[in-house]
Short mmCIF file of C-alpha atoms in Angstrom, two decimals:
data_model
loop_
_atom_site.label_atom_id
_atom_site.label_comp_id
_atom_site.label_asym_id
_atom_site.label_seq_id
_atom_site.Cartn_x
_atom_site.Cartn_y
_atom_site.Cartn_z
CA MET A 1 124.37 104.94 118.90
CA ASP A 2 123.52 106.00 122.88
CA ASP A 3 126.58 104.15 124.31
CA ILE A 4 128.72 106.98 122.64
CA ASP A 5 130.10 109.49 125.21
CA PHE A 6 133.30 110.54 123.78
CA PHE A 7 133.98 112.20 120.19
CA ARG A 8 137.15 113.32 118.95
CA GLU A 9 138.07 117.07 119.06
CA ASP A 10 140.86 116.59 117.23
CA GLU A 11 142.64 114.39 114.93
CA GLY A 12 146.12 116.27 115.22
CA PRO A 13 148.55 118.30 112.50
CA THR A 14 147.57 115.64 109.77
CA ALA A 15 143.39 117.05 110.33
CA PRO A 16 142.95 118.22 106.43
CA SER A 17 142.21 121.95 105.97
CA LYS A 18 139.51 120.23 102.75
CA THR A 19 138.42 116.61 102.48
CA LEU A 20 139.75 115.15 99.32
CA PHE A 21 137.26 112.67 97.19
CA PHE A 22 138.52 109.40 96.08
CA CYS A 23 136.16 106.93 94.21
CA ASP A 24 137.54 103.61 95.75
CA GLU A 25 138.84 102.92 99.22
CA ILE A 26 142.24 101.74 98.64
CA THR A 27 143.28 104.39 96.62
CA ALA A 28 141.83 107.04 99.42
CA ILE A 29 144.35 104.26 101.96
CA LYS A 30 147.42 104.81 100.28
CA ALA A 31 146.84 108.65 99.48
CA ALA A 32 146.51 108.73 103.30
CA SER A 33 149.35 106.40 104.25
CA PRO A 34 152.19 104.35 103.00
CA GLU A 35 152.22 100.39 102.94
CA GLY A 36 152.23 98.72 106.05
CA SER A 37 150.71 101.01 107.95
CA THR A 38 147.54 100.04 110.45
CA VAL A 39 144.13 100.68 109.32
CA SER A 40 141.24 100.12 112.14
CA VAL A 41 137.37 100.11 110.67
CA VAL A 42 133.87 100.69 111.20
CA GLY A 43 130.93 99.48 109.65
CA ASP A 44 130.88 96.34 106.80
CA VAL A 45 134.29 96.71 105.58
CA ASN A 46 135.87 93.99 103.61
CA GLU A 47 139.39 93.90 105.50
CA GLU A 48 140.88 91.21 103.44
CA GLY A 49 141.21 94.02 100.81
CA ILE A 50 142.81 95.96 102.90
CA LEU A 51 145.27 93.11 104.06
CA ARG A 52 146.20 92.39 100.01
CA ALA A 53 147.50 96.29 99.33
CA GLY A 54 149.55 96.14 101.98
CA TYR A 55 148.41 97.40 105.25
CA ARG A 56 147.49 96.09 108.57
CA VAL A 57 144.25 95.93 110.44
CA VAL A 58 143.71 96.64 113.87
CA LYS A 59 141.03 97.27 116.35
CA ASP A 60 142.12 100.68 117.65
CA ASN A 61 145.17 103.14 117.96
CA SER A 62 145.66 102.61 114.03
CA ASP A 63 147.19 105.36 111.81
CA ILE A 64 143.85 105.11 109.32
CA CYS A 65 140.44 104.64 110.42
CA LEU A 66 138.26 103.38 107.28
CA ALA A 67 134.37 104.40 108.24
CA ARG A 68 132.05 102.47 105.27
CA GLY A 69 128.47 103.94 105.95
CA GLY A 70 126.61 107.23 106.78
CA GLU A 71 126.38 109.47 109.96
CA ASP A 72 126.13 106.81 112.11
CA GLU A 73 129.18 104.57 111.28
CA PHE A 74 130.78 108.14 111.00
CA ALA A 75 130.23 109.11 114.30
CA ILE A 76 130.94 106.22 115.62
CA ALA A 77 134.14 106.22 114.21
CA ARG A 78 135.32 109.70 116.17
CA LYS A 79 135.34 107.36 119.32
CA LYS A 80 138.32 105.60 118.26
CA THR A 81 141.75 106.57 118.10
CA TYR A 82 143.66 107.19 114.81
CA LYS A 83 145.43 109.81 112.89
CA LYS A 84 143.46 110.14 109.62
CA LEU A 85 139.81 109.32 109.23
CA ILE A 86 138.50 107.88 105.82
CA VAL A 87 134.49 107.92 105.68
CA SER A 88 132.78 105.33 102.55
CA ALA A 89 129.63 106.93 102.27
CA THR A 90 127.28 104.48 100.80
CA HIS A 91 124.40 106.96 102.10
CA ASP A 92 124.37 110.10 103.93
CA TYR A 93 126.23 111.48 100.65
CA PRO A 94 125.90 115.44 101.96
CA ALA A 95 127.48 114.24 105.51
CA ALA A 96 130.45 113.08 104.37
CA ALA A 97 132.98 115.65 103.82
CA CYS A 98 131.26 117.44 107.21
CA ALA A 99 133.00 118.20 110.79
CA ILE A 100 129.37 118.56 112.05
CA PHE A 101 127.61 115.15 112.91
CA ARG A 102 123.95 114.41 114.09
CA ALA A 103 124.35 111.53 116.95
CA GLU A 104 121.68 110.38 119.43
CA LYS A 105 122.56 110.63 123.05
CA ASN A 106 119.85 109.48 125.75
CA LEU A 107 117.02 109.68 123.42
CA PHE A 108 117.54 113.40 121.82
CA ALA A 109 119.84 114.16 118.94
CA GLU A 110 122.65 116.25 119.57
CA MET A 111 125.33 118.00 117.22
CA ILE A 112 128.72 116.70 117.22
CA THR A 113 131.56 119.23 116.18
CA CYS A 114 135.07 117.90 115.19
CA ASN A 115 137.53 117.96 112.39
CA LYS A 116 137.01 117.40 108.77
CA PRO A 117 137.66 113.64 107.54
CA PHE A 118 140.78 113.46 105.62
CA ALA A 119 138.91 111.74 102.90
CA ALA A 120 135.55 111.32 101.74
CA VAL A 121 135.01 107.70 99.18
CA PHE A 122 132.43 107.89 96.73
CA ASP A 123 132.02 104.31 95.42
CA LYS A 124 129.29 103.51 92.83
CA SER A 125 129.69 99.82 93.92
CA LEU A 126 129.10 100.33 97.45
CA MET A 127 126.12 103.00 97.06
CA SER A 128 122.77 101.93 99.15
CA ASN A 129 120.01 99.93 96.76
CA ASN A 130 118.02 102.76 98.33
CA ARG A 131 118.35 105.44 95.28
CA ALA A 132 115.23 107.21 96.94
CA GLU A 133 116.77 107.82 100.11
CA LEU A 134 120.19 109.08 98.21
CA PHE A 135 117.77 111.41 96.53
CA GLY A 136 115.54 112.30 99.43
CA GLU A 137 118.93 113.31 101.30
CA ILE A 138 120.00 116.16 98.54
CA VAL A 139 116.44 117.65 97.87
CA ALA A 140 116.11 118.23 102.09
CA LEU A 141 119.10 120.36 101.46
CA ASP A 142 116.60 122.79 99.52
CA LEU A 143 114.66 123.50 102.89
CA SER A 144 117.54 123.73 105.15
CA ALA A 145 119.17 126.73 102.59
CA PHE A 146 115.82 128.88 103.10
CA ASP A 147 115.97 128.05 106.77
CA MET A 148 119.57 129.45 107.08
CA ASP A 149 118.50 132.15 104.61
CA PHE A 150 115.60 133.10 106.93
CA CYS A 151 117.93 132.93 110.00
CA ALA A 152 120.62 135.31 108.79
CA ARG A 153 117.49 137.56 107.70
CA MET A 154 116.15 137.47 111.29
CA GLU A 155 119.60 138.25 112.90
CA GLY A 156 120.44 141.31 110.39
CA ARG A 157 123.25 139.30 108.59
CA ARG A 158 123.44 138.64 104.26
CA THR A 159 123.17 136.05 102.72
CA ASP A 160 125.06 133.50 101.12
CA ASP A 161 125.11 131.51 97.90
CA ALA A 162 124.09 128.60 100.00
CA ALA A 163 120.24 128.66 98.40
CA LYS A 164 121.56 129.14 94.77
CA ARG A 165 123.87 126.24 94.73
CA VAL A 166 121.41 124.05 96.17
CA ALA A 167 119.16 124.82 93.77
CA THR A 168 121.02 124.32 90.77
CA LEU A 169 122.06 120.91 92.14
CA ILE A 170 118.46 119.62 92.65
CA THR A 171 117.45 121.06 89.28
CA GLU A 172 119.74 119.18 87.51
CA LEU A 173 119.96 116.13 89.33
CA THR A 174 116.22 115.52 89.17
CA ASP A 175 116.38 116.30 84.90
CA SER A 176 119.11 113.71 85.06
CA LEU A 177 117.24 111.30 86.72
CA LYS A 178 113.90 112.09 84.67
CA LYS A 179 116.13 111.22 81.82
CA ALA A 180 117.47 108.11 83.45
CA GLU A 181 114.13 106.72 84.71
CA LYS A 182 114.58 103.24 82.77
CA ASP A 183 118.45 103.61 83.50
CA GLU A 184 119.65 102.26 86.47
CA ASP A 185 123.37 102.59 86.18
CA ALA A 186 122.98 106.12 85.08
CA GLN A 187 120.90 106.82 87.78
CA LYS A 188 123.38 105.64 90.06
CA ASP A 189 125.82 107.81 87.99
CA ALA A 190 124.12 110.78 88.76
CA LEU A 191 123.39 110.16 92.65
CA ILE A 192 127.09 109.87 92.54
CA ARG A 193 127.75 112.97 90.62
CA ALA A 194 125.46 114.64 92.51
CA GLY A 195 126.62 113.42 96.05
CA LYS A 196 130.33 114.78 95.37
CA CYS A 197 128.54 118.37 94.64
CA ALA A 198 126.21 118.23 98.00
CA ALA A 199 129.09 116.93 100.59
CA GLU A 200 131.16 119.95 98.91
CA ILE A 201 128.38 122.23 99.59
CA VAL A 202 127.61 121.03 103.10
CA ALA A 203 131.18 121.08 103.64
CA ASP A 204 131.37 124.95 103.27
CA TYR A 205 127.99 125.55 105.11
CA PRO A 206 128.32 122.70 107.80
CA LEU A 207 124.61 123.18 109.71
CA LEU A 208 123.07 123.23 106.29
CA LEU A 209 122.38 119.21 106.85
CA HIS A 210 120.72 120.52 110.19
CA ALA A 211 119.58 123.59 110.03
CA SER A 212 115.65 122.76 108.44
CA GLY A 213 112.40 122.67 110.03
CA ALA A 214 112.34 119.05 108.30
CA ALA A 215 115.31 118.31 110.03
CA GLN A 216 113.63 119.05 113.99
CA ALA A 217 110.54 116.98 112.94
CA THR A 218 112.65 114.27 111.57
CA GLU A 219 114.38 114.04 114.81
CA ALA A 220 110.74 114.27 116.78
CA TYR A 221 109.38 111.51 114.67
CA ARG A 222 112.57 109.16 115.16
CA MET A 223 111.85 109.74 119.05
CA LEU A 224 108.03 108.78 118.59
CA LEU A 225 108.74 106.07 116.53
CA LYS A 226 111.14 104.29 118.93
CA TYR A 227 108.66 105.07 122.11
CA GLU A 228 105.85 102.95 120.42
CA ASN A 229 108.28 100.27 118.87
CA ARG A 230 107.65 101.25 115.17
CA GLN A 231 109.98 100.92 112.50
CA ALA A 232 111.73 104.15 111.20
CA GLY A 233 112.41 104.88 107.34
CA MET A 234 115.91 106.41 106.82
CA ARG A 235 116.48 109.88 107.27
CA GLY A 236 116.69 111.00 103.29
CA GLU A 237 112.96 109.32 102.76
CA THR A 238 111.71 111.03 106.50
CA GLU A 239 113.00 114.82 105.53
CA MET A 240 111.76 114.30 102.19
CA LEU A 241 108.03 113.73 103.10
CA PHE A 242 108.12 116.25 106.08
CA GLY A 243 110.22 118.91 104.00
CA THR A 244 106.55 118.73 101.68
CA TYR A 245 104.77 119.88 104.97
CA ILE A 246 106.80 121.72 106.49
CA THR A 247 106.92 124.04 103.10
CA ASP A 248 103.45 124.07 102.80
CA PHE A 249 103.18 125.24 106.34
CA TYR A 250 105.57 128.05 105.73
CA MET A 251 104.24 129.85 103.08
CA LYS A 252 100.38 129.48 104.72
CA SER A 253 101.97 130.97 107.73
CA LEU A 254 103.48 133.99 105.80
CA SER A 255 100.11 134.37 104.43
CA ALA A 256 98.51 135.00 107.25
CA ASP A 257 97.44 137.45 109.99
CA GLY A 258 96.42 137.57 113.29
CA PHE A 259 97.24 137.27 117.21
CA TYR A 260 98.18 133.96 118.81
CA PHE A 261 98.82 133.46 122.63
CA PRO A 262 102.54 132.80 123.35
CA PRO A 263 103.44 128.91 123.58
CA ASP A 264 102.83 127.12 126.63
CA ASN A 265 106.26 125.39 127.44
CA ASN A 266 104.72 123.38 130.30
CA LYS A 267 102.53 122.01 128.17
CA ARG A 268 105.15 121.02 125.42
CA ILE A 269 107.26 119.26 128.30
CA ASP A 270 104.17 117.00 129.31
CA SER A 271 103.69 116.15 125.70
CA ILE A 272 107.57 115.57 125.03
CA THR A 273 107.39 113.26 127.70
CA SER A 274 103.68 111.77 127.38
CA SER A 275 104.19 111.34 123.60
CA LEU A 276 107.72 110.59 123.01
CA GLY A 277 108.71 109.04 125.95
CA ALA A 278 111.51 110.86 126.87
CA ASP A 279 112.96 111.85 130.56
CA ILE A 280 111.15 114.70 132.26
CA ARG A 281 114.70 116.62 133.11
CA ARG A 282 115.87 116.25 129.98
CA ALA A 283 112.90 117.18 128.04
CA CYS A 284 113.06 120.63 130.61
CA VAL A 285 116.64 121.39 129.39
CA HIS A 286 115.93 120.68 125.49
CA VAL A 287 112.63 122.84 125.43
CA GLU A 288 113.39 126.03 123.11
CA PRO A 289 112.95 129.20 125.87
CA ILE A 290 110.38 131.50 125.29
CA TYR A 291 111.83 134.82 123.26
CA PRO A 292 112.35 138.07 125.00
CA PRO A 293 109.39 140.77 123.90
CA GLN A 294 112.00 142.60 121.73
CA LYS A 295 113.73 139.72 120.21
CA LEU A 296 110.54 138.54 118.81
CA MET A 297 108.90 141.69 118.21
CA LEU A 298 112.05 142.43 116.14
CA TYR A 299 111.53 139.18 113.90
CA GLU A 300 107.98 139.53 113.66
CA TYR A 301 108.63 142.78 112.33
CA ARG A 302 111.63 141.71 109.79
CA VAL A 303 109.28 138.80 108.79
CA LYS A 304 106.95 141.18 107.43
CA GLU A 305 109.65 143.46 105.67
CA PHE A 306 110.92 140.61 104.20
CA ARG A 307 107.58 138.81 102.96
CA VAL A 308 107.81 139.01 99.48
CA GLU A 309 111.90 137.39 99.27
CA LEU A 310 110.60 134.90 101.50
CA MET A 311 107.70 133.61 99.60
CA ARG A 312 109.49 133.87 95.90
CA ALA A 313 112.03 131.61 97.84
CA LEU A 314 109.62 128.95 99.23
CA ASN A 315 107.52 129.29 95.71
CA GLY A 316 110.76 127.87 94.05
CA ILE A 317 111.37 125.46 96.69
CA ALA A 318 107.85 124.08 95.91
CA LYS A 319 108.66 124.14 92.36
CA ARG A 320 111.47 122.13 92.60
CA ARG A 321 110.19 119.40 94.93
CA MET A 322 107.16 119.17 92.73
CA ASP A 323 108.93 117.78 90.03
CA ALA A 324 111.33 116.04 92.31
CA TRP A 325 108.32 113.99 94.25
CA GLN A 326 107.53 112.43 90.77
CA VAL A 327 111.23 111.21 90.37
CA PHE A 328 111.18 110.27 94.15
CA LYS A 329 108.18 107.91 93.80
CA ARG A 330 109.73 106.05 90.34
CA LEU A 331 112.49 105.51 92.25
CA TYR A 332 111.29 102.57 94.40
CA PRO A 333 110.45 99.24 92.86
CA ASP A 334 106.50 100.00 93.94
CA ASP A 335 106.61 103.51 92.56
CA GLY A 336 106.53 105.15 95.49
CA TYR A 337 103.12 102.93 96.90
CA CYS A 338 105.37 102.49 100.19
CA LEU A 339 105.06 106.03 101.08
CA LYS A 340 101.71 105.56 102.10
CA HIS A 341 102.52 103.77 104.76
CA MET A 342 105.67 105.64 105.70
CA LEU A 343 104.68 108.48 107.64
CA ASP A 344 100.96 108.64 109.37
CA ARG A 345 99.20 111.63 108.75
CA THR A 346 97.80 111.34 112.63
CA ASP A 347 101.64 112.31 113.91
CA ALA A 348 103.14 114.64 111.28
CA PRO A 349 101.48 117.40 113.23
CA LEU A 350 102.51 116.65 116.63
CA CYS A 351 105.96 116.16 115.46
CA ILE A 352 106.29 119.24 113.65
CA ALA A 353 104.88 121.24 116.32
CA LEU A 354 107.55 119.38 119.16
CA ALA A 355 110.23 119.46 116.67
CA PRO A 356 111.58 123.06 118.19
CA ASP A 357 111.79 121.75 121.37
CA VAL A 358 113.64 117.87 120.54
CA PHE A 359 116.13 119.66 118.22
CA LYS A 360 117.48 123.06 118.33
CA SER A 361 117.59 124.79 114.96
CA ASN A 362 117.05 128.93 114.01
CA SER A 363 114.61 127.27 111.19
CA MET A 364 111.41 129.48 110.76
CA LEU A 365 109.66 126.09 112.34
CA SER A 366 111.67 127.57 115.44
CA PHE A 367 110.02 130.94 115.26
CA LEU A 368 106.35 130.10 114.24
CA LYS A 369 106.65 128.14 117.60
CA GLN A 370 107.32 131.36 119.28
CA THR A 371 104.48 133.16 117.52
CA GLY A 372 102.29 130.44 119.11
CA LYS A 373 101.46 129.36 115.62
CA LEU A 374 101.87 125.26 116.52
CA GLU A 375 100.20 125.24 119.84
CA LYS A 376 96.76 123.60 118.05
CA TYR A 377 99.05 120.70 117.34
CA VAL A 378 100.27 120.12 120.50
CA ILE A 379 98.48 117.60 122.84
#
């Protein structure tokens, strides 16, 4: 993804106000443009099927761009020249109809804003074999919705219904997967339905996919693994693991009072360069500035004012996550044994501590950095 330096800002007058959903790629292509139109592809796409349907496959300057895969493929497709974009999601279901993508550029992750795709395809025959990762992507939205609500409260805005919609979705999906524990086909059906619903919710709240402290920590972990040439898991898996740590950390932080020193950004920059391999100039740009005293005092007051509501929300997330965790593990062929090696316990505290400085988000984790509660984990 480092080679991406340009993303389409506008797909022209044909860009839809709302993404259309389809169950197969050819139907989506036919809805986008008549036979004889040109199609360019990104990802592992069967071009023969497109040719048999009466379309021409070209490299660029096409009527339609079909991107099959996840956020990486969706982002690469934005670099091509086309009139309409169709994303065929094999994973990263919540991102399928979104107008905001997270892409790596010069090691750090950056947010890319663009138009919504013309269509999103959810084809069960193309879905990833890693069903645990698909489930983790959706469960991760729970903490994101909390962090969005936290930000709204801190800024004096009303909270919206995203958290309720996400909570209902996760509860229903967890129950469906429990009932279908031995039925792989039924599990795929449940994940496809939930993926479409998640995509609709994220399309209404584009920042939801990237709002949580777990999303921030996942980016820090990606940087660490890349620097140390270690294998990374899928995003849904990693965010699921970090989400458990961060939910617990949020609850403990709300229960504790006491004085902490302000964060040391100089030490943080040194840690980002030495531990994550970042260029010092880019680390200086990405590090989160310290809040002005008045802003920090207002946020601290509001945290105390809304403590009951915040704890109630976190308790609900913890309960749903506990139910989802058992399902998540059983979706692996080894019943989750591989998870023991997916996230090193010695890496987690550092990645959580540096997360606000490598990927910006108005999360509770970013606020906790400002209060100095993450400093003891910085090395």
